[in-house]
Coordinates of C-alpha atoms in Angstrom, one line a residue:
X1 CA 16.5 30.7 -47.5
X2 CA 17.0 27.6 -49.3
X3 CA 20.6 27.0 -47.6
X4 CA 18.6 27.3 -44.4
X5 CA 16.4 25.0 -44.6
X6 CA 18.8 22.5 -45.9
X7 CA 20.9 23.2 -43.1
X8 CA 18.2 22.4 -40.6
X9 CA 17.0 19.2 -42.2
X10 CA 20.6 17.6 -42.5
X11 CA 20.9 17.4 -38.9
X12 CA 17.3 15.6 -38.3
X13 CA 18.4 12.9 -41.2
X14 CA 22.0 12.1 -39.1
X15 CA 19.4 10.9 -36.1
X16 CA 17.3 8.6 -38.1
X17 CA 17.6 4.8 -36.0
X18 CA 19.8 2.3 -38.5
X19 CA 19.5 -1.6 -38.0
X20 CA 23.7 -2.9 -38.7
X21 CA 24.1 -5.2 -41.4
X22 CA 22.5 -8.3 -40.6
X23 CA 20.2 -7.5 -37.8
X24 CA 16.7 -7.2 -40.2
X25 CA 16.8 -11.0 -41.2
X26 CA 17.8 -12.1 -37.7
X27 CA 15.1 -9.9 -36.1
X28 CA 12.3 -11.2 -39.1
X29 CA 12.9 -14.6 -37.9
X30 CA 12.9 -14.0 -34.5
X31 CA 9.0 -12.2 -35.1
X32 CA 8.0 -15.4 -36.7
X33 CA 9.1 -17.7 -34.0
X34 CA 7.6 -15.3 -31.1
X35 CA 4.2 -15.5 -32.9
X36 CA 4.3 -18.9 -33.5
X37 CA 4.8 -19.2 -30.0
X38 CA 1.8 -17.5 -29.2
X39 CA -0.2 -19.7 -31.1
X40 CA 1.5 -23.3 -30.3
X41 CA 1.4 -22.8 -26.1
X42 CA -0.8 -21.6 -24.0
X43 CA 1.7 -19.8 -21.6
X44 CA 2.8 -17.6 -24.3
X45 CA -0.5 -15.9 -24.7
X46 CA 0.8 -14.1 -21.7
X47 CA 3.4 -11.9 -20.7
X48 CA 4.4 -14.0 -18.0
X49 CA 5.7 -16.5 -21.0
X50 CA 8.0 -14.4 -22.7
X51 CA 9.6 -13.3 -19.7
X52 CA 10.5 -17.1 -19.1
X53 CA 11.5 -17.0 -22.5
X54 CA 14.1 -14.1 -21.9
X55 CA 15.1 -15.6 -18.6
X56 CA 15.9 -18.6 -20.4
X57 CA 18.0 -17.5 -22.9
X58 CA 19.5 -14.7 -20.7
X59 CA 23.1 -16.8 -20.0
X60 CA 23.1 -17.5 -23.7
X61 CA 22.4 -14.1 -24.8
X62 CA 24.6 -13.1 -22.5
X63 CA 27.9 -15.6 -23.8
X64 CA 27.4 -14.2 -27.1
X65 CA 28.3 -11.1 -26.4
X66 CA 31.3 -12.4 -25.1
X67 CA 31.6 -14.8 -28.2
X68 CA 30.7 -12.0 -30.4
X69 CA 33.7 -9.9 -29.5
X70 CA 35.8 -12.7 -30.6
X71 CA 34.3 -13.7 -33.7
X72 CA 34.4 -10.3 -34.9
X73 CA 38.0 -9.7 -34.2
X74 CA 38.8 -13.4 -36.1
X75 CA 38.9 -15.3 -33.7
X76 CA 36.8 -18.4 -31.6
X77 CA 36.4 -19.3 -28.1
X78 CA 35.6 -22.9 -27.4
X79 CA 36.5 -22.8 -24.0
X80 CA 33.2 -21.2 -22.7
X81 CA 31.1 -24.0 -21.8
X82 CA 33.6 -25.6 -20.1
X83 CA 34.2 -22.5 -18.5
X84 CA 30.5 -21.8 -17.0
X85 CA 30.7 -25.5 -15.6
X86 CA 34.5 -24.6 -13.8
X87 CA 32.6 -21.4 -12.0
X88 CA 29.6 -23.2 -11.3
X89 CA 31.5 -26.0 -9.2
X90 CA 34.1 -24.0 -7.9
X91 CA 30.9 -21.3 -6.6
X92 CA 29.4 -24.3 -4.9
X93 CA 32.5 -25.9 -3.2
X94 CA 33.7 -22.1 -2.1
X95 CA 30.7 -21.4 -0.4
X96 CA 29.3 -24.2 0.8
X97 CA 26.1 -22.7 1.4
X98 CA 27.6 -19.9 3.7
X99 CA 25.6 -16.6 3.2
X100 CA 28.6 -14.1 4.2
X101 CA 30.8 -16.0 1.6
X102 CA 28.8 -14.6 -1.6
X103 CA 30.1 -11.6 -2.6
X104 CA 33.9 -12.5 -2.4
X105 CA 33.2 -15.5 -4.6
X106 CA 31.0 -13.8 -7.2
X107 CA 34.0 -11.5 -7.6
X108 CA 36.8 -14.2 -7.2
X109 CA 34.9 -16.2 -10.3
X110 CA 34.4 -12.9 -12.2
X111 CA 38.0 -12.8 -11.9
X112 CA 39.0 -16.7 -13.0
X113 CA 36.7 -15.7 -15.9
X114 CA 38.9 -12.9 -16.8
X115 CA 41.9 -14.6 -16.3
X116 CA 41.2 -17.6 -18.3
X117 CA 40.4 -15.1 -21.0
X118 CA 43.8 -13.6 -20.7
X119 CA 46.0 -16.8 -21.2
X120 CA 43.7 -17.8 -23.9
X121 CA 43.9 -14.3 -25.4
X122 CA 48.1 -14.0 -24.4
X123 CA 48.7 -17.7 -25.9
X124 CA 46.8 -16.6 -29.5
X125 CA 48.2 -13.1 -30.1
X126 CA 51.8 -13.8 -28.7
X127 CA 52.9 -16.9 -29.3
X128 CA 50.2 -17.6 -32.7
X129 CA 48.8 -20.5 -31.9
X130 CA 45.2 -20.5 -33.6
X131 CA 43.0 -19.8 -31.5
X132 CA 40.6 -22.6 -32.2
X133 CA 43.5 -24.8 -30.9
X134 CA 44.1 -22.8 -28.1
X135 CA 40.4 -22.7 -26.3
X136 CA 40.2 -26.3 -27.4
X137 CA 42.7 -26.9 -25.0
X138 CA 41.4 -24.9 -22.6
X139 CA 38.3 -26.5 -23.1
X140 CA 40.0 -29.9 -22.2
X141 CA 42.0 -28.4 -19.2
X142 CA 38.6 -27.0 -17.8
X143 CA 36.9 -30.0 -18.1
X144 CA 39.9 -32.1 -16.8
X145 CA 40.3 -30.0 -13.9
X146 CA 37.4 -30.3 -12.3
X147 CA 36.6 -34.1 -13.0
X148 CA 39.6 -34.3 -11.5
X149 CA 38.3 -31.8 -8.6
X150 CA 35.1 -33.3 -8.1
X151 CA 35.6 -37.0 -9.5
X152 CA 32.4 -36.6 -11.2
X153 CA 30.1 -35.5 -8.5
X154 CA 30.5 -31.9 -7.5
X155 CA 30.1 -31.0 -3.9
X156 CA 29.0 -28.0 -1.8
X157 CA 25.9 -25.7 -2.0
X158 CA 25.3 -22.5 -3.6
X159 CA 23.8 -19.9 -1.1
X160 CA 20.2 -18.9 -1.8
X161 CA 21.9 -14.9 -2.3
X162 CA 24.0 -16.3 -5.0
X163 CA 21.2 -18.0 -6.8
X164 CA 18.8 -14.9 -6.3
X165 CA 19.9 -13.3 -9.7
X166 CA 18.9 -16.6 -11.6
X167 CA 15.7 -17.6 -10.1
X168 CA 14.6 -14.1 -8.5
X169 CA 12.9 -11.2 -10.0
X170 CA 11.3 -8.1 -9.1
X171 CA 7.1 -7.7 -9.2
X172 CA 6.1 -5.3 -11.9
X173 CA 2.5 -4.2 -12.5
X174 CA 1.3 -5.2 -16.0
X175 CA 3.7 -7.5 -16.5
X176 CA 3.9 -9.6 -13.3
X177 CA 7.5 -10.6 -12.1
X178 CA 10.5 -9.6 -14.2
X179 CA 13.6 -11.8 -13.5
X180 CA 16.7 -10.1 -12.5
X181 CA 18.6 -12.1 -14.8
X182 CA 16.5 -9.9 -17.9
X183 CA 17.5 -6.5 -15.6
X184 CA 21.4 -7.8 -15.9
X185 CA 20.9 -8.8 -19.3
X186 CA 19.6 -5.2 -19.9
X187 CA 22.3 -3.4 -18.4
X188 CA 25.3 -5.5 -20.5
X189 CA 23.7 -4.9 -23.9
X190 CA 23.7 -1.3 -23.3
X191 CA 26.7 -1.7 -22.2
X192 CA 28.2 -4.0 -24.9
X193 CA 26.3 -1.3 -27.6
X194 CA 28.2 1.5 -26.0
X195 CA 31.4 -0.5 -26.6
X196 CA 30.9 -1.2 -29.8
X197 CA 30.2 2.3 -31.3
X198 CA 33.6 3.3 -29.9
X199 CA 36.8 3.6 -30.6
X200 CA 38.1 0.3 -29.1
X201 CA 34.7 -1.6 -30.9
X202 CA 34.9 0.0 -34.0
X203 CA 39.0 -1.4 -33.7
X204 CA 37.8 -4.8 -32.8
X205 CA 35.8 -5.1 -36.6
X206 CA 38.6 -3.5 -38.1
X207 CA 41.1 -6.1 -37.0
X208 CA 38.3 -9.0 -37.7
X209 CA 38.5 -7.3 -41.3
X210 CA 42.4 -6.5 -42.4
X211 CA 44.9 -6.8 -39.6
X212 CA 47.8 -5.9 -41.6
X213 CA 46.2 -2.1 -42.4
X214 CA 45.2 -1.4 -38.5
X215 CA 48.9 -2.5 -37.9
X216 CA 49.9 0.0 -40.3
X217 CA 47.9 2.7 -39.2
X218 CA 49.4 2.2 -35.4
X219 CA 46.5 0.0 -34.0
X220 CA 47.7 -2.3 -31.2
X221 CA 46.5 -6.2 -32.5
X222 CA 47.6 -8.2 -30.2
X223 CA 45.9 -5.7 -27.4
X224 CA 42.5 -5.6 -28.3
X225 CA 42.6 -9.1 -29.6
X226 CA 43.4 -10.2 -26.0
X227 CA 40.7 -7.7 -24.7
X228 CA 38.1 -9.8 -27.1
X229 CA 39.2 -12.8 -25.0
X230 CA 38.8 -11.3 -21.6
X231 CA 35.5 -9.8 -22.4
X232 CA 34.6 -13.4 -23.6
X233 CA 35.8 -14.8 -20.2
X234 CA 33.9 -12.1 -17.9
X235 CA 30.7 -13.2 -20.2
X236 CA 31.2 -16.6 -19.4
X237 CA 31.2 -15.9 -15.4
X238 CA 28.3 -13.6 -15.5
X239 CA 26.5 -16.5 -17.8
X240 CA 27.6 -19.2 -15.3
X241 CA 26.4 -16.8 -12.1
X242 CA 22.6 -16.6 -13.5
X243 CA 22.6 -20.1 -15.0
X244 CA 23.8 -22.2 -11.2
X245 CA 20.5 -19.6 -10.0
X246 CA 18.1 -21.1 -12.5
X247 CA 20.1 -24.7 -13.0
X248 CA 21.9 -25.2 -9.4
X249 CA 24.9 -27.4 -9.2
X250 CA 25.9 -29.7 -11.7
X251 CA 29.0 -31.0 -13.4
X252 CA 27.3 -30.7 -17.1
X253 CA 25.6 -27.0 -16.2
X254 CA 28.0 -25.9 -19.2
X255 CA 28.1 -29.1 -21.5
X256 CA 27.4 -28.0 -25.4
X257 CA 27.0 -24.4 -24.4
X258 CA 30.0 -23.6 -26.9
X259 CA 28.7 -24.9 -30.2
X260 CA 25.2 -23.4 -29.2
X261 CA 26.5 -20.1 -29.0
X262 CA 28.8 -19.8 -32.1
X263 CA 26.1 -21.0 -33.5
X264 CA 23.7 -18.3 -31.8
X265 CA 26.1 -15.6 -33.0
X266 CA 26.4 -16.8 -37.1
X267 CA 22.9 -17.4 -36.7
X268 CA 23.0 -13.7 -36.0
X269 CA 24.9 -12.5 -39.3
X270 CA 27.9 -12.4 -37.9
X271 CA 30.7 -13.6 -40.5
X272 CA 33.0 -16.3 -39.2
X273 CA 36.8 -15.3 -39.5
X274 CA 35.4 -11.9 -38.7
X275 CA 35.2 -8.0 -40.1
X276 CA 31.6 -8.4 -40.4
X277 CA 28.7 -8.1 -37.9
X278 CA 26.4 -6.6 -35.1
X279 CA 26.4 -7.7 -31.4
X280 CA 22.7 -6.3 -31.3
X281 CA 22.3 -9.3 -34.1
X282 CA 24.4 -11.9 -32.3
X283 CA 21.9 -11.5 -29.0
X284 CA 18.9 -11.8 -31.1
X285 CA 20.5 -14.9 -32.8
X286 CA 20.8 -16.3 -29.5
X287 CA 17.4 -15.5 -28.6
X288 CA 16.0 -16.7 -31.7
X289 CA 17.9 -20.5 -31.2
X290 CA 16.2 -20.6 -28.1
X291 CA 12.9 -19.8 -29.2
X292 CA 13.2 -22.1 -31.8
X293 CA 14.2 -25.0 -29.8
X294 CA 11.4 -24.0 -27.0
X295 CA 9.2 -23.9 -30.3
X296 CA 10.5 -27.3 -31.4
X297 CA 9.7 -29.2 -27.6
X298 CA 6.2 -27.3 -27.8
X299 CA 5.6 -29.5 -31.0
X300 CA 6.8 -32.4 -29.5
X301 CA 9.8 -32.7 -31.8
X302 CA 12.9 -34.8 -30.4
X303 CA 15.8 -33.0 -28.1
X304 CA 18.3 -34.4 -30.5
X305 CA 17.2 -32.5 -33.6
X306 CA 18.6 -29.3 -31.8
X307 CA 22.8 -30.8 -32.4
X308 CA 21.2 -30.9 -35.9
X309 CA 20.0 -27.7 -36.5
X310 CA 23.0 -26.3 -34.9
X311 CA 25.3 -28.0 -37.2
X312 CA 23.5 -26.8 -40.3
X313 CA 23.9 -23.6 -39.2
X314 CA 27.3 -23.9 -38.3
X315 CA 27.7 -25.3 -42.0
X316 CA 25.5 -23.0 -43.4
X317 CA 27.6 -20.0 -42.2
X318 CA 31.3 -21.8 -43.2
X319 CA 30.1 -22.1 -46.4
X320 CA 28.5 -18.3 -46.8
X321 CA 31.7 -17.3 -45.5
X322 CA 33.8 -19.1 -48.2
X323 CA 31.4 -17.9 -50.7
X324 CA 31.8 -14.3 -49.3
X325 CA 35.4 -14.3 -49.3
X326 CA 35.8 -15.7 -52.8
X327 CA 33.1 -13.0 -54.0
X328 CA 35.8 -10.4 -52.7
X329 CA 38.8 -11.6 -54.0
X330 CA 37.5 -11.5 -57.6
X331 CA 36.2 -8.1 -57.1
X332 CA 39.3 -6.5 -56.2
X333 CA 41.2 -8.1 -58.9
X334 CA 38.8 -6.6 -61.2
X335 CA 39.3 -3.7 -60.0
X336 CA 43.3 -3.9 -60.1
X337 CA 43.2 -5.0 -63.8

């Protein structure tokens, strides 16, 4: 009888919810800021206010995932902002405010996403050049490019179907409208969460973690590290549909967006150099850097205090890291000895 009932109660304990490392003290924060929200601006004693929020911070939420992916797996992607600005301008000048031309460019820029992801992914694992060197390049390619495209002014129009899923949203009682950019949102954390809890995500922390042992036990490296770097570029082209909705056309639509979302994603507990973290954690670290900043503008606190905040995060999360890794070491010579 005892057996029994043992029996039956193990299973209910196996579907108890579990926050991943790092997710609590993210999520805490975030609380905080929400409710002090509430309290410093009068349109967030509504709905309607946090639903700008999310639409807001959608694109950024939505390049973390990307960024989070290569974090994890050891890597960094600098090339992102640059990126969203490339498939913003090269959106408008395609179309050119023709209707019937939206589809076939949403998938063509979906696609220069992906493959700007693959030679930054190809160039890392296969010919070892640090990644940080390689997006920086990238970066300056990107940003070369279409200066040299545009000379500065970007022409063309984006057609009001393409700019629907930045600006648009659907009416829902209670809650009044809810932007389609929080519906896509939605749909690529479920899907990024269904990634991650298999066996290609759980391969991805692995690598981020010890390399050398994922070799050994047959895991293809250079494969999934690549894969990070796709996912990272197909992030950055969904990011850069929803933000030239809400932004429209601009040669600086993209300007800083890297540093604010590595910063987004440590801010979310994930460990730089990677092995360590939660994409749950990483959105809600990019969530909770733009509540802050919105917090910070509702105080009347200077724009330029955000490049500060981001860099003692940044710095914050170098220097954890080191501390981490140190920590480590020492343990497992203690244990050797």
């Amino acid at each position: 009888m005892t057996r029994t009932k043992e029996t039956a109660a193990a299973p209910a304990r196996s579907f108890r919810p579990k926050l991943a490392q790092g997710t609590g003290p993210v999520l805490a924060v975030l609380a905080v800021l929400l409710i002090a929200l509430a309290f410093a601006g009068a349109a967030y004693s509504e709905p309607e206010g946090y639903l700008a929020l999310l639409k807001r911070a959608a694109p950024l939420m939505i390049l973390a995932i990307g960024q989070y992916f290569v974090i994890v797996s050891g890597g960094f992607d600098l090339s992102v902002g640059s990126l969203v600005t490339a498939e913003v301008v090269i959106a408008a000048r395609l179309i050119d405010g023709d209707e019937s031309a939206t589809l076939w460019v949403i998938l063509f820029i979906l696609g220069f996403g992906a493959l700007v992801g693959l030679v930054n992914g190809l160039i890392t694992t296969r010919l070892l050049v640090p990644s940080f060197i390689v997006t920086l390049g990238m970066l300056l390619v990107l940003d070369g490019a279409v200066f040299l495209w545009t000379g500065g002014s970007p022409r063309g129009a984006l057609s009001e179907a393409f700019r629907t899923l930045g600006r648009e949203g659907i009416d829902v009682p209670l809650i009044g409208q809810l932007p389609w950019s929080v519906l896509v949102l939605a749909v690529l954390v479920a899907l990024a969460v269904l990634f991650m809890r298999g066996s290609t995500g759980r391969l991805l922390v692995a690598i981020g973690d010890n390399p050398a042992v994922v070799r050994l036990g047959g895991g293809n490296v250079e494969r999934v590290r690549t894969l990070a770097f796709v996912l990272s570029g197909l992030s950055a082209a969904v990011a850069a549909i929803l933000l030239g909705g809400f932004a429209g056309v601009s040669a600086q639509v993209g300007e800083g967006l890297e540093f604010r979302v590595i910063t987004a994603v440590v801010l979310g507990g994930v460990l730089l150099g990677g092995g360590r973290g939660s994409v749950v954690a990483a959105m809600a670290g990019a969530l909770t850097l733009e509540a802050l900043f919105s917090l910070l503008n509702l105080l009347g606190v200077s724009g330029g205090l955000e490049s500060a905040v981001q860099g003692v995060i940044i710095i914050a999360a170098v220097a954890y890291a080191s501390v981490g890794n140190r920590f480590s070491l020492r343990k497992m010579f203690r244990r050797s000895e």
